[in-house]
CSV table of C-alpha atoms in Angstrom, one decimal:
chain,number,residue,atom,x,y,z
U,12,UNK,CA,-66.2,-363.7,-16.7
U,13,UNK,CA,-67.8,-360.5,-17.8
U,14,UNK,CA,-64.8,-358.6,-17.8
U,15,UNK,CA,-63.3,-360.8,-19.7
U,16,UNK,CA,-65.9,-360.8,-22.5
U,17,UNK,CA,-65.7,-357.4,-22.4
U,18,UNK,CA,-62.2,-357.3,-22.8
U,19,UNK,CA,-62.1,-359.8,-25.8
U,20,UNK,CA,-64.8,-357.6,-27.9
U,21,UNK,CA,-62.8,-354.4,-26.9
U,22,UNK,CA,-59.6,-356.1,-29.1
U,23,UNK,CA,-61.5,-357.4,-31.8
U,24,UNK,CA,-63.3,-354.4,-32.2
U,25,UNK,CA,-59.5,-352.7,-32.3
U,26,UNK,CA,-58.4,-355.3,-34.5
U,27,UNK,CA,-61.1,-355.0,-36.6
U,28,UNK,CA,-61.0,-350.8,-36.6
U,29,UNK,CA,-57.1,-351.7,-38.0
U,30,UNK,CA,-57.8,-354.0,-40.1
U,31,UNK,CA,-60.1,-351.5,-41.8
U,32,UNK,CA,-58.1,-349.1,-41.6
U,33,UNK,CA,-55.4,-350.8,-43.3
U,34,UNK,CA,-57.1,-351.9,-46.1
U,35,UNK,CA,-58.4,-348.3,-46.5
U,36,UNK,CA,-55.3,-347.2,-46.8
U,37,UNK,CA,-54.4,-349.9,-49.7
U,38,UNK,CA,-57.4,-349.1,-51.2
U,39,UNK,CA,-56.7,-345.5,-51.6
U,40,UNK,CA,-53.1,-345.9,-52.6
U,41,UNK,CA,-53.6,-348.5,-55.3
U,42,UNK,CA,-56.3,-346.3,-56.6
U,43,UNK,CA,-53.8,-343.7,-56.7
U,44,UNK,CA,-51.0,-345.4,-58.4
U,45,UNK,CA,-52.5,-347.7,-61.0
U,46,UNK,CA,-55.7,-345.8,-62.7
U,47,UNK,CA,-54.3,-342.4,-63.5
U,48,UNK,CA,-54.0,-340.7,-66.0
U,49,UNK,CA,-51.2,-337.6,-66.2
U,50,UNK,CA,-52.2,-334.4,-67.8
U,51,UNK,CA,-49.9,-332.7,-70.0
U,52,UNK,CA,-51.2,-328.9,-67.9
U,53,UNK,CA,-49.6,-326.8,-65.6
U,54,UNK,CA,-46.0,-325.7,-64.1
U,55,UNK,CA,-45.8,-329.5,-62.4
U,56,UNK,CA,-48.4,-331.9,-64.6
U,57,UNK,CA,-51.1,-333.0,-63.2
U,58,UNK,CA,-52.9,-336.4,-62.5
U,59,UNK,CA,-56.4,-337.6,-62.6
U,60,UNK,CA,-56.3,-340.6,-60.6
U,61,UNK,CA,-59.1,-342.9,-59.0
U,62,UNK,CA,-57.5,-342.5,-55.7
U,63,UNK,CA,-60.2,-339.5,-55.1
U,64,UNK,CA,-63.1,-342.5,-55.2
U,65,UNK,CA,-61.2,-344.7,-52.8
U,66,UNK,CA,-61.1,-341.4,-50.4
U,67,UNK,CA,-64.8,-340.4,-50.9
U,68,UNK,CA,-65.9,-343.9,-50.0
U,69,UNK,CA,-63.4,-344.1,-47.7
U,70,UNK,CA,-64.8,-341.4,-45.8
U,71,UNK,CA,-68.4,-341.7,-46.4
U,72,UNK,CA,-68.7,-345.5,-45.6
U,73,UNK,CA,-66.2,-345.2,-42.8
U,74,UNK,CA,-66.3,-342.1,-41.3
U,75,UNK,CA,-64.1,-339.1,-40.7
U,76,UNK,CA,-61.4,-340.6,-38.6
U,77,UNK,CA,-61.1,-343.8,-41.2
U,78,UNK,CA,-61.4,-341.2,-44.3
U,79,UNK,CA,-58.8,-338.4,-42.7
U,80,UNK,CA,-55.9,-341.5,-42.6
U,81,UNK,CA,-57.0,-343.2,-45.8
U,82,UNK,CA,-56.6,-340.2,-47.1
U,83,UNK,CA,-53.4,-338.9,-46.0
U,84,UNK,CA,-51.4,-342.2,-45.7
U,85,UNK,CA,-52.7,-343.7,-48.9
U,86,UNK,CA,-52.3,-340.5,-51.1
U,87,UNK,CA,-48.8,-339.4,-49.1
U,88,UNK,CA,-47.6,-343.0,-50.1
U,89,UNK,CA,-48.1,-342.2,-53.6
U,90,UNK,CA,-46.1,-339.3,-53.7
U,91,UNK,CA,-43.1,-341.1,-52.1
U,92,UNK,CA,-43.3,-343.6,-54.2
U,93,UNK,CA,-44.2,-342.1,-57.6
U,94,UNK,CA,-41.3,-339.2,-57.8
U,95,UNK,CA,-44.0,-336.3,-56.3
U,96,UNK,CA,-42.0,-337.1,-52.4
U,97,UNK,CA,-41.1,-333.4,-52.1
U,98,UNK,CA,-45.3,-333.1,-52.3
U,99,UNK,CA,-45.4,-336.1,-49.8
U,100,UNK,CA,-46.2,-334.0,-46.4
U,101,UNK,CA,-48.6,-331.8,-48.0
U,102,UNK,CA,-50.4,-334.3,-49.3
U,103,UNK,CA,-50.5,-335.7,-46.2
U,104,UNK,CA,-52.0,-332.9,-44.7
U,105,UNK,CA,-54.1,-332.0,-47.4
U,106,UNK,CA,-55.8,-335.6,-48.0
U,107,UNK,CA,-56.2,-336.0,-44.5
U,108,UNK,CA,-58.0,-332.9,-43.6
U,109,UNK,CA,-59.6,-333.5,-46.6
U,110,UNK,CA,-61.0,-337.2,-45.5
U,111,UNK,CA,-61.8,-336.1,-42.1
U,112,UNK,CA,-64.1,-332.7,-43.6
U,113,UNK,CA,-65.9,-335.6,-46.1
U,114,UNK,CA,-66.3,-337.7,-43.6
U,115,UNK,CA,-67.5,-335.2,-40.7
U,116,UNK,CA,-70.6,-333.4,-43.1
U,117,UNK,CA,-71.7,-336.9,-44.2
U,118,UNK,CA,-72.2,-338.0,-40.9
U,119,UNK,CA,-73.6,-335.1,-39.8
U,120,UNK,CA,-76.8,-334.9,-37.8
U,121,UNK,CA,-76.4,-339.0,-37.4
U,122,UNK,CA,-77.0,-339.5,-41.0
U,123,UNK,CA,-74.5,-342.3,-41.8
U,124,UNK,CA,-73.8,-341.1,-45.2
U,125,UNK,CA,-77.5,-341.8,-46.3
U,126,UNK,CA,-78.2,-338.2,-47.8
U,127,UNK,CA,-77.4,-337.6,-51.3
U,128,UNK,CA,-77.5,-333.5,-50.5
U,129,UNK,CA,-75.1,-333.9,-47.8
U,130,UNK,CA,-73.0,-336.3,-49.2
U,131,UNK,CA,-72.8,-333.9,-52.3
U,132,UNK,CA,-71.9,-330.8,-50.4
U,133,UNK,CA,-69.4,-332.9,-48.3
U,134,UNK,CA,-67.6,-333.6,-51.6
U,135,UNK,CA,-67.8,-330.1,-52.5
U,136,UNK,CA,-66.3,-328.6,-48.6
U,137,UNK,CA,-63.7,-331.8,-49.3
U,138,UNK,CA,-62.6,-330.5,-52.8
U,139,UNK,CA,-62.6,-326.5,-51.7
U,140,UNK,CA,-60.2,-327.7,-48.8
U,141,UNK,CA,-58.5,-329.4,-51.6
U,142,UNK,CA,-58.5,-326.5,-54.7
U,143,UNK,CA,-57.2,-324.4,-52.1
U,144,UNK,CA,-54.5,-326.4,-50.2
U,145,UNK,CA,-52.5,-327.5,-53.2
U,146,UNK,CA,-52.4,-323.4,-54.6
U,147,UNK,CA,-51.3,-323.0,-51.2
U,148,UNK,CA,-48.2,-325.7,-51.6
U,149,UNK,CA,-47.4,-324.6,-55.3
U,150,UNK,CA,-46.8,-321.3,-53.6
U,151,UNK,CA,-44.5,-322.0,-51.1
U,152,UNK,CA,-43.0,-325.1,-53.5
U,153,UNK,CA,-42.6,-322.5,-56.3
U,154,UNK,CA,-42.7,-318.9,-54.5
U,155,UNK,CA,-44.8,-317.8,-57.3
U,156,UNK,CA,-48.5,-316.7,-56.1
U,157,UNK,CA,-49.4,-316.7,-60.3
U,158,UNK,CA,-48.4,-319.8,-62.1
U,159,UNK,CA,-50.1,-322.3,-59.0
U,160,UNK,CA,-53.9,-321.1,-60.6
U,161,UNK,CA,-52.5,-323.0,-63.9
U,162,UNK,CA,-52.9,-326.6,-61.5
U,163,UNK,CA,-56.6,-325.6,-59.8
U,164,UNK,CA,-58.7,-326.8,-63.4
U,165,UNK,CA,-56.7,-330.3,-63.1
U,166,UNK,CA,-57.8,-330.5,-59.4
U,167,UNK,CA,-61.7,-329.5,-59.8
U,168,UNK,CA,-61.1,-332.2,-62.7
U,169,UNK,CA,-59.8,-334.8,-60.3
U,170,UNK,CA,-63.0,-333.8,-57.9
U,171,UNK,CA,-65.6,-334.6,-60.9
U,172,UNK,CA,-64.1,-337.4,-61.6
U,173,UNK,CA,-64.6,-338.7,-58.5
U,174,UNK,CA,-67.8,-338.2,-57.8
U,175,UNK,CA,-68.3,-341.3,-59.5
U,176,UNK,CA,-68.5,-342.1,-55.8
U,177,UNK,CA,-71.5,-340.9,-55.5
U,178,UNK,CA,-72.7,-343.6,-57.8
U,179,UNK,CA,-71.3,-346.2,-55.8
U,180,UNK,CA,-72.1,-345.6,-52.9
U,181,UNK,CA,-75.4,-347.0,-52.3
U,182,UNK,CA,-74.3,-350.7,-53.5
U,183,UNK,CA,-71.2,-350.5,-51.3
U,184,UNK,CA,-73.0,-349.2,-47.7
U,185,UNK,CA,-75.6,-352.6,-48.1
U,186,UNK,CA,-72.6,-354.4,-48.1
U,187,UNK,CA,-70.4,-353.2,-45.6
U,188,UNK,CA,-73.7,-352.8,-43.3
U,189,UNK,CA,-74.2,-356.1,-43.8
U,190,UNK,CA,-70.6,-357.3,-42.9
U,191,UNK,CA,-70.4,-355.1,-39.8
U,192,UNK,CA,-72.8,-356.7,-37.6
């Protein structure tokens, strides 16, 4: 009978983890494609979008495993959708990597995402990551090492913007503590 109990929390715990996961992945999609705002700046545009909050939380609240594929799917669904798919795989990459760093340094040292300073400086390692693998797409997208600089003040913008996680944050991790018992 044990092993059975123990079989039955091992799927729901699965079930739950993709469940989760799923809605993670909505979260940071919709985010993406409905709130934004295009900017009329550098060789491609640009795009302020609220997708960046969905990730942060993503990530913080859910950790780096949860945050890396929120991140990539939800974001790399965007650009297939939204006429950016030739952007689609680095996004992919990009986002991810960029969920799994947020999520890794606020969970650091078994800190759950509690820590303002680390939360802040996972944000900051997240958006470096960021900065520097879209330059590194625009160049090999556009062969040009020069004009991809023109898109790196629309991306630190993206970043500020949202930081607005930060606010959020605190409200959000009483409620999904309270839901994951």
């Amino acid at each position: 009978m044990k092993d059975q109990t123990t079989i039955n929390s091992f799927n729901s715990i699965k079930t739950r983890d993709l469940v989760e996961t799923g809605l993670l992945i909505a979260m940071v999609f919709v985010s993406t494609m409905f709130i934004n705002i295009r900017l009329p700046i550098s060789i491609n545009g640009g795009l302020i979008h609220l997708g960046n909050v969905a990730l942060f939380l993503s990530a913080m609240l859910f950790g780096k495993n949860k945050g890396a594929i929120a991140g990539a799917f939800g974001m790399g669904l965007f650009d297939i959708l939204s006429g950016w798919a030739i952007w689609a795989p680095f996004t992919f990459v990009v986002r991810g990597i960029m969920g799994y760093i947020i999520g890794s340094i606020s969970h650091s040292k078994n800190n759950s995402a509690d820590s303002l300073y680390l939360n802040i400086l996972a944000i900051i390692a997240g958006g470096i990551w960021m900065v520097a693998g879209y330059y590194l797409t625009e160049v090999i997208l556009y062969g040009n090492l020069i004009s991809p600089i023109t898109s790196i003040p629309g991306n630190i913008t993206q970043l500020v913007f949202g930081s607005v996680a930060l606010f959020i944050l605190p409200a959000l991790k009483k409620i999904v503590n309270a839901h994951s018992a």
